[in-house]
Short mmCIF file of C-alpha atoms in Angstrom, two decimals:
data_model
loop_
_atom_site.label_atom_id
_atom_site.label_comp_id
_atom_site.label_asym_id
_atom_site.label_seq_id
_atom_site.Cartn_x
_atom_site.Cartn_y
_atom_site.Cartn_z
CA UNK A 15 50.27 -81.14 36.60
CA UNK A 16 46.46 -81.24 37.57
CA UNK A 17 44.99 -84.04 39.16
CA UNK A 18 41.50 -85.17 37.12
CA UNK A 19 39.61 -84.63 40.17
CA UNK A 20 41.28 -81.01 40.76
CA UNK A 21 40.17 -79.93 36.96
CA UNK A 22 36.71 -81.58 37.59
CA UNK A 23 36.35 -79.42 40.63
CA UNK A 24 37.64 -76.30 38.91
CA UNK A 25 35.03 -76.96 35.96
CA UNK A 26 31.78 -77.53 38.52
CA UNK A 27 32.58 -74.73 40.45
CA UNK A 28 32.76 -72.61 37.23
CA UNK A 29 29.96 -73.97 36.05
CA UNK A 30 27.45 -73.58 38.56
CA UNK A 31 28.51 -69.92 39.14
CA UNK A 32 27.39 -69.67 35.19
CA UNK A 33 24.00 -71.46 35.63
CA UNK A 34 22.72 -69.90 38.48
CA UNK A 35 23.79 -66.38 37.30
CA UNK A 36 21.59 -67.11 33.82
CA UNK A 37 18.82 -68.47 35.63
CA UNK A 38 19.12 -65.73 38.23
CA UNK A 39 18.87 -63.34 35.06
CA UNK A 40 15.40 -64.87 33.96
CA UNK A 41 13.51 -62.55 36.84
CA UNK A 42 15.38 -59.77 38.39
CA UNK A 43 12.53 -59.32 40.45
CA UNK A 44 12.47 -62.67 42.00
CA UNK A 45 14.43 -63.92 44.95
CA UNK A 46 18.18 -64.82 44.35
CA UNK A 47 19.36 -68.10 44.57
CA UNK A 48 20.35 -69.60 48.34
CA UNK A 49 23.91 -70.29 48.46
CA UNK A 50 25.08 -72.73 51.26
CA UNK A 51 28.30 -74.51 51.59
CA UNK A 52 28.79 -77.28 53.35
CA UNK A 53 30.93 -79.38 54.60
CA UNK A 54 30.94 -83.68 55.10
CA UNK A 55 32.64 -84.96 58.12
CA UNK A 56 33.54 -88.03 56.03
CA UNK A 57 35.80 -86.44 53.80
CA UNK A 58 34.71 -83.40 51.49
CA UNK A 59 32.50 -80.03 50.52
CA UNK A 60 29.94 -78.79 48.45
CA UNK A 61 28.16 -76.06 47.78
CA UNK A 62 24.17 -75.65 46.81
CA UNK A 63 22.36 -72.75 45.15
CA UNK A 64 18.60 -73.82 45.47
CA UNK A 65 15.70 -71.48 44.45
CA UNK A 66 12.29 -71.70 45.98
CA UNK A 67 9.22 -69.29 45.64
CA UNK A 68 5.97 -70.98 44.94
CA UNK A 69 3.99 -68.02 45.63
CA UNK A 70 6.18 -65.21 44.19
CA UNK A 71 3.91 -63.63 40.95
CA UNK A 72 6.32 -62.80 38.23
CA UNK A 73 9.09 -65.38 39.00
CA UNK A 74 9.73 -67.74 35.95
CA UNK A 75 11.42 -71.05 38.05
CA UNK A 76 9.07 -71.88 41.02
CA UNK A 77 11.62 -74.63 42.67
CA UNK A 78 15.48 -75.19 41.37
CA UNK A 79 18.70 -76.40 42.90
CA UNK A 80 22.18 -76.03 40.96
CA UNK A 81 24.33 -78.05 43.37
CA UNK A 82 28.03 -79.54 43.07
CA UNK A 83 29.93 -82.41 45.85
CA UNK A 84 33.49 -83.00 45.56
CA UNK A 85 33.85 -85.75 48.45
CA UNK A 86 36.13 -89.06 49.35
CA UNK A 87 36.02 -91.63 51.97
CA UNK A 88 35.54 -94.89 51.56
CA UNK A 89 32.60 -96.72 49.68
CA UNK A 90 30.19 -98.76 51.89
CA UNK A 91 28.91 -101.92 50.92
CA UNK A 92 25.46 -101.10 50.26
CA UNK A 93 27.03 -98.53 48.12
CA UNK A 94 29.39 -100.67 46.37
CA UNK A 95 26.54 -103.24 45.78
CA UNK A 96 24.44 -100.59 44.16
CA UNK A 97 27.40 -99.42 41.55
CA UNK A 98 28.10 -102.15 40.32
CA UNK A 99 24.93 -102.92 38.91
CA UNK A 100 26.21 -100.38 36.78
CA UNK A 101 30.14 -100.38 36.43
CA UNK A 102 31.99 -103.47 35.31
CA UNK A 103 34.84 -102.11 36.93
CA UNK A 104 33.52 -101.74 39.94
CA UNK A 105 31.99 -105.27 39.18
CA UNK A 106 34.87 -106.86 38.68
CA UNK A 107 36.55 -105.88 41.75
CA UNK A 108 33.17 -106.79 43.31
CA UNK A 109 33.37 -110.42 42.02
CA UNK A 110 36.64 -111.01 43.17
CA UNK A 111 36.32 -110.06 46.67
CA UNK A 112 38.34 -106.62 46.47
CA UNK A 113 35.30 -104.26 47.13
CA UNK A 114 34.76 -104.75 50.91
CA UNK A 115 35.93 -101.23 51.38
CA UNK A 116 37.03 -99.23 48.57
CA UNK A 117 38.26 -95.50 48.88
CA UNK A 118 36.81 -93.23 46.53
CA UNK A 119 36.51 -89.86 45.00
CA UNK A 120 33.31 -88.41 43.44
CA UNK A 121 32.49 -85.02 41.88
CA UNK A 122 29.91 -83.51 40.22
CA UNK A 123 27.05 -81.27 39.39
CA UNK A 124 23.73 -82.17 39.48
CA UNK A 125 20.32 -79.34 38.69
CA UNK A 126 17.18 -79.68 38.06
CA UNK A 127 14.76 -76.94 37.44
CA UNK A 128 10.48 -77.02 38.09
CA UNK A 129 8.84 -74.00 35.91
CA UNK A 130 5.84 -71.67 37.45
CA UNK A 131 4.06 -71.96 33.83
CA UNK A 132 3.04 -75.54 32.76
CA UNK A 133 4.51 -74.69 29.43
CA UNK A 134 7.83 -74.18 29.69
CA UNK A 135 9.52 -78.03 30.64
CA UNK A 136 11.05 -79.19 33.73
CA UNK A 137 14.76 -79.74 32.78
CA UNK A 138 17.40 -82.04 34.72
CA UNK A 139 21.31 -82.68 34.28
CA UNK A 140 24.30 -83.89 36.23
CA UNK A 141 27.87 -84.66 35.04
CA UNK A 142 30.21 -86.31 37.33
CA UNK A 143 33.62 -88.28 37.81
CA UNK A 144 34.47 -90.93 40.07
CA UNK A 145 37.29 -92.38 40.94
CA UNK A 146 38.61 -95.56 43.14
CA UNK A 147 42.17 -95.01 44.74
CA UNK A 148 44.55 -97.67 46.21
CA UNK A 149 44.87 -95.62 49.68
CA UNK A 150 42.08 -93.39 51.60
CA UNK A 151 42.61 -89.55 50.99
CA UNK A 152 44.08 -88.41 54.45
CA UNK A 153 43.73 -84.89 52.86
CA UNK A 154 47.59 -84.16 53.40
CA UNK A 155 47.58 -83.15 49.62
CA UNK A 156 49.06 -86.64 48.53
CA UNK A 157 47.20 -87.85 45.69
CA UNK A 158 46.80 -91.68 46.17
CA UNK A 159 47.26 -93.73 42.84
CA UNK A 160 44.14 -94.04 41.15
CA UNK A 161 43.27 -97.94 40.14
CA UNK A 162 39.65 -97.07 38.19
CA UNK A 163 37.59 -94.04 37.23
CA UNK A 164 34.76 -92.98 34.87
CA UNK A 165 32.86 -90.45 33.86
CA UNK A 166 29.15 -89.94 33.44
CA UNK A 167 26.35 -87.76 32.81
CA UNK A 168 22.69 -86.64 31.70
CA UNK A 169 20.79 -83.83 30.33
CA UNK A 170 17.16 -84.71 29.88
CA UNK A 171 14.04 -82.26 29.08
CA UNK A 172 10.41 -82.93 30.66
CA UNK A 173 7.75 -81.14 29.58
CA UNK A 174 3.76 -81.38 30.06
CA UNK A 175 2.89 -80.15 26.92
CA UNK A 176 4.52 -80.94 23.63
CA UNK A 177 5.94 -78.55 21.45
CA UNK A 178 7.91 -79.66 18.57
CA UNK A 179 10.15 -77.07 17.79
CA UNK A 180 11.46 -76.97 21.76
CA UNK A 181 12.16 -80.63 21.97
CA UNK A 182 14.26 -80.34 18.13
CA UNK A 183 16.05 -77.36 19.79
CA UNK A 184 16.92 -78.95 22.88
CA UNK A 185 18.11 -82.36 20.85
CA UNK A 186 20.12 -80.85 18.53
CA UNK A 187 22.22 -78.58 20.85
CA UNK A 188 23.00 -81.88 22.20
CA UNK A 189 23.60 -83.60 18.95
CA UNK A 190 26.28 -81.12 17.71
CA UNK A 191 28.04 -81.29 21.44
CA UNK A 192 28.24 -84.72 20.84
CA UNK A 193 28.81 -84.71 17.01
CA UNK A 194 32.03 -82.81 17.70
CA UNK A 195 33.55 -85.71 19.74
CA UNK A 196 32.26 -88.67 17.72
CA UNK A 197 29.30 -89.10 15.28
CA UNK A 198 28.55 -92.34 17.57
CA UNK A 199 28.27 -90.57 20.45
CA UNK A 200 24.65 -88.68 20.22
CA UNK A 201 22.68 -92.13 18.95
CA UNK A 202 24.32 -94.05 21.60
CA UNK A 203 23.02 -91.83 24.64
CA UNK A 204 19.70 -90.39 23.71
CA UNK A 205 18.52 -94.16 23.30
CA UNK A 206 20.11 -94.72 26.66
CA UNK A 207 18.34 -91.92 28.21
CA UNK A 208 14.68 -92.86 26.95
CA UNK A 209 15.92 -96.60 27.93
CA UNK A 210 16.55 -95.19 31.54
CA UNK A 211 13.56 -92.81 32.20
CA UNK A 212 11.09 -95.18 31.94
CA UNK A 213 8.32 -95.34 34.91
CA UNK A 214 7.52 -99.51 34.00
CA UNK A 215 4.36 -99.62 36.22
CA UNK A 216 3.22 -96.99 34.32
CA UNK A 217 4.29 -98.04 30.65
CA UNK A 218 5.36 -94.02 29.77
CA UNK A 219 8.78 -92.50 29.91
CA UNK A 220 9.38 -89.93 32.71
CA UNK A 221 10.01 -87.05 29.38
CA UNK A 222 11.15 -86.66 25.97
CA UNK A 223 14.77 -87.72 26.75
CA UNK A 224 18.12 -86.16 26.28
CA UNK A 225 21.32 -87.42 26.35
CA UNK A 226 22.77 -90.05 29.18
CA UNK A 227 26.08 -92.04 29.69
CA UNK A 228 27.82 -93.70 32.61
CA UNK A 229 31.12 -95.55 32.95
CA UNK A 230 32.89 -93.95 30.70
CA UNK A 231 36.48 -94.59 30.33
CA UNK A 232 39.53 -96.05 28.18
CA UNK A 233 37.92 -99.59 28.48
CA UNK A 234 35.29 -100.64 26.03
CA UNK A 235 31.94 -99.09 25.94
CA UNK A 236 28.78 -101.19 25.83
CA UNK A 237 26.93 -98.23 24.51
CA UNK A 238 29.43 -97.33 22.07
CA UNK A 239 29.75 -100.60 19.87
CA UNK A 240 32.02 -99.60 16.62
CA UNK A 241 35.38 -99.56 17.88
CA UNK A 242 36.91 -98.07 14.87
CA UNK A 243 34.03 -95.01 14.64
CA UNK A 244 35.81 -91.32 16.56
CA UNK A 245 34.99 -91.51 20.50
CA UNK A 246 37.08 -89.84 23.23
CA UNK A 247 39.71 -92.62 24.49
CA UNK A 248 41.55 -91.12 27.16
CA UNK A 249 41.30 -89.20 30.39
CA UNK A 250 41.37 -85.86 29.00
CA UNK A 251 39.45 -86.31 25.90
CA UNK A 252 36.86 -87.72 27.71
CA UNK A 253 37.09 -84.82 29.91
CA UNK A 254 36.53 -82.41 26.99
CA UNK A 255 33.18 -84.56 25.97
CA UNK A 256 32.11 -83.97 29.42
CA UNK A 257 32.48 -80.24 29.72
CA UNK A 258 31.41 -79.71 25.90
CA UNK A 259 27.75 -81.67 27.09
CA UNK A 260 27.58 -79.45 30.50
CA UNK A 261 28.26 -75.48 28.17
CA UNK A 262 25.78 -76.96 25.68
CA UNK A 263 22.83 -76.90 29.07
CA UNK A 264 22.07 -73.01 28.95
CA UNK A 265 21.68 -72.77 25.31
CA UNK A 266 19.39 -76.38 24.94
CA UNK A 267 17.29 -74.91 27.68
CA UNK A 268 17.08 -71.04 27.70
CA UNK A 269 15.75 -70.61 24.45
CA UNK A 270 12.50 -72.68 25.15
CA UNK A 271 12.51 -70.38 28.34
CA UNK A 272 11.84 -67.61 26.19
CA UNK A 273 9.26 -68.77 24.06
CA UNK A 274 7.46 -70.17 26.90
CA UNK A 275 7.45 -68.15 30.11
CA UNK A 276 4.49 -66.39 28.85
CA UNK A 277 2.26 -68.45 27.45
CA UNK A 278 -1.32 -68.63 29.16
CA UNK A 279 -2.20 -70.92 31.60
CA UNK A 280 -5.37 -72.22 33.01
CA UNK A 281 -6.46 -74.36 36.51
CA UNK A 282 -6.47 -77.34 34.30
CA UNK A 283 -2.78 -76.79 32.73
CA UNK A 284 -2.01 -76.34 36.14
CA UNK A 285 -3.75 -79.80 37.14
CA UNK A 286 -1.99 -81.41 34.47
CA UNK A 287 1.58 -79.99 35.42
CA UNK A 288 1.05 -80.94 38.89
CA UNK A 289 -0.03 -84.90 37.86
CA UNK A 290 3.53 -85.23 35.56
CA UNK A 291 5.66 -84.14 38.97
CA UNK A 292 3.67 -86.90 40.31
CA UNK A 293 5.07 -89.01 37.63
CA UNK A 294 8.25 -87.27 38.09
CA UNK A 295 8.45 -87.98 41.89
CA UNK A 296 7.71 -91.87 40.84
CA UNK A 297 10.38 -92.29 39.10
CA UNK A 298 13.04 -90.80 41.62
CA UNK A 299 12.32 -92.44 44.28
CA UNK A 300 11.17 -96.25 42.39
CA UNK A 301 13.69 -95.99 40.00
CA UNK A 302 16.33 -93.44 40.30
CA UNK A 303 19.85 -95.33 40.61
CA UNK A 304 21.63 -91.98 41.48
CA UNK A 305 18.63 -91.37 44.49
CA UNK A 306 19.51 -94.93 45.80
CA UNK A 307 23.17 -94.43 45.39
CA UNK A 308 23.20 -90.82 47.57
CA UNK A 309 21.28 -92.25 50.02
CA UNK A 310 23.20 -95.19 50.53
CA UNK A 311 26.50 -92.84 50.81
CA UNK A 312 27.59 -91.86 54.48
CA UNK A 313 27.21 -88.57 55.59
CA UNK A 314 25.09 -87.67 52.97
CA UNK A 315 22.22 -84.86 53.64
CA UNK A 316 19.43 -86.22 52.12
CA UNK A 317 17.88 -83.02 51.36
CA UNK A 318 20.64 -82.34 48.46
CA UNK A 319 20.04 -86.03 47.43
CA UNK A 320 16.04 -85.07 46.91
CA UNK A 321 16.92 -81.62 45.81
CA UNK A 322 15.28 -82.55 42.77
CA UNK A 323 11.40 -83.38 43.89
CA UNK A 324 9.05 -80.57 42.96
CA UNK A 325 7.42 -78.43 46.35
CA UNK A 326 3.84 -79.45 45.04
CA UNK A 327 2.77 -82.38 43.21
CA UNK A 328 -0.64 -83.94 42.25
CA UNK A 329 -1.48 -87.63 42.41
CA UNK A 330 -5.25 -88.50 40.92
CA UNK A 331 -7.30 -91.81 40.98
CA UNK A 332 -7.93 -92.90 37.47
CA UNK A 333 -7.68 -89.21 36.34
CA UNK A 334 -9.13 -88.23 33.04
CA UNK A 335 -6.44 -86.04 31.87
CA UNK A 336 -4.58 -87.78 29.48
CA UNK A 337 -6.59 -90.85 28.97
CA UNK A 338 -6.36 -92.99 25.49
CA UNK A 339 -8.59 -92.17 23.01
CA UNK A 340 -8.65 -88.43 23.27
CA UNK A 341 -8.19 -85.53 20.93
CA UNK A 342 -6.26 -83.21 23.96
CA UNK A 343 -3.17 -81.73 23.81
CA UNK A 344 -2.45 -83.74 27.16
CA UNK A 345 -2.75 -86.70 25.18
CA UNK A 346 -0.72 -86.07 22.59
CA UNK A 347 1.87 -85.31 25.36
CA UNK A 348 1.29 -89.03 26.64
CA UNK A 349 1.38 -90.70 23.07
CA UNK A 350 5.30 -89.18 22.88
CA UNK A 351 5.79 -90.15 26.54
CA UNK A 352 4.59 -93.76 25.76
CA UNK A 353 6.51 -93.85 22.17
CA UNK A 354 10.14 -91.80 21.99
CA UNK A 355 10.81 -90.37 19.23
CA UNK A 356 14.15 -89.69 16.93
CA UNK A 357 13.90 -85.63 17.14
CA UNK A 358 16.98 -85.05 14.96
#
């Protein structure tokens, strides 16, 4: 029988292949994606399919990176200190002295995905699973007993220009992935996400949200707080939540694709898309728990860890696009970014 991790590799791999293929599909014209596979001396592989062509004419995506890990070793402490901020698990093992060194497994996918036109949104997503074993893997194909494991994920949308119907679209793909595993489900993570991609010292969320969820297992959820309401309980249930939220990606996103890719731009649409990476880049590297995490991982290559910073970015003092009081469509942008809203 399958190991989780072996079926969570099997899914990413499968995955990826589909994403990049669609995406590559967008602009036969442009460049194909870079495929690199690599290997960590710690314990592990991964492959990365990252796009880059800022001055290419036609090409719809001007910077993306469809990437999956599937590594082990053994958690450092900085590491261990940082998760469980987040995992009571991890937290209790933490509190009782267990977690000096802890092996591990981790897999997942993460993509993001920076548009040429400032119309069409910047979109982001990982799913992953993680898992804490009683022994190190020596890679001799024994699977050590695993003691604690969880899922999580995130699919979140940020555009620089509002438009209604895309930001519906992309919530209710969501909704009904969810919907199909639990009713609870879809309330419970959007208002996690928009909790989550907040940039504080500026008072605005980094987009229009999504869906997000971390630690989840057979224990009690704290999102998830009706115990009687449907949820996925076990292992492979949870497993089928997980893969239903990564399929539902191409068809939340694409479509706005489409209606977007040609609409016409201007210097100052391209001003304004180039100040939100700015708030984009603030929030990875202030914020971002899954940023600190990778770097705080040995072996890691930081440049998959910041795969998901934009080439070219825009920072302005006390810039006037977007200020309060305003009858722009830049403004409107920042009233939703400053209020989230319940799309479906």
């Amino acid at each position: 029988m399958a190991t989780m991790r072996t079926l969570m590799t099997d899914y990413i791999e499968t995955l990826q292949s589909n994403i990049v293929a669609a995406l590559e599909s967008l602009d036969l014209s442009a460049p194909p994606f870079s495929r690199r596979e690599w290997d960590r001396a710690q314990g592990g592989r991964g492959v990365s399919c990252t796009f880059s062509a800022p001055t290419h004419p036609t090409s719809v995506l001007e910077k993306a990176g469809v990437n999956i890990s599937m590594i082990h070793g053994t958690l450092p402490p900085p590491a261990i200190k940082q998760m469980a901020t987040e995992h009571a698990s991890l937290a209790q093992r933490a509190s009782t002295g267990e977690a000096g060194s802890l092996p591990f497994f981790a897999g997942g996918i993460s993509l993001i995905i920076h548009p040429r036109n400032p119309s069409v949104p910047t979109v982001h997503a990982n799913y992953r699973y993680f898992e804490i074993t009683e022994a190190t893997d020596t890679g001799d194909g024994a699977q050590p007993k695993v003691v604690a494991w969880w899922f999580g994920g995130i699919t979140d949308l940020t555009p620089n220009y509002l438009y209604d119907e895309d930001v519906i679209h992309f919530h209710t793909v969501l909704k009904n992935a969810c919907d199909a595993h639990g009713t609870q489900l879809y309330p419970a993570f959007k208002k996690s996400c928009d909790g989550y991609f907040f940039i504080k010292h500026r008072d605005e969320h980094r987009g229009v949200g999504g869906i997000r969820f971390d630690d989840l297992c057979d224990e009690p959820h704290t999102l998830l707080t009706d115990p009687s309401a449907p949820r996925p309980r076990n292992a492979d249930e949870i497993f089928a939540f997980v893969k239903a939220c990564g399929n539902a990606f191409l068809p939340s996103y694409l479509p706005i694709v489409a209606r977007r890719r040609d609409v016409p731009s201007d210097e100052q649409k391209r001003r304004w898309q180039l100040i939100r990476r700015g708030r984009y880049i603030e929030f990875n590297l202030v914020y971002d728990r899954g940023t600190k995490f990778g770097l705080a991982t040995p072996g890691v290559q930081a440049e998959n860890v910041l795969m998901s910073l934009p080439e070219t970015a825009r920072w302005e003092y006390m810039s006037d696009l977007g200020a309060d009081g305003e009858d722009t469509e830049e403004c409107k942008m920042v009233k939703v970014l400053k209020s989230p809203r319940d799309w479906v």
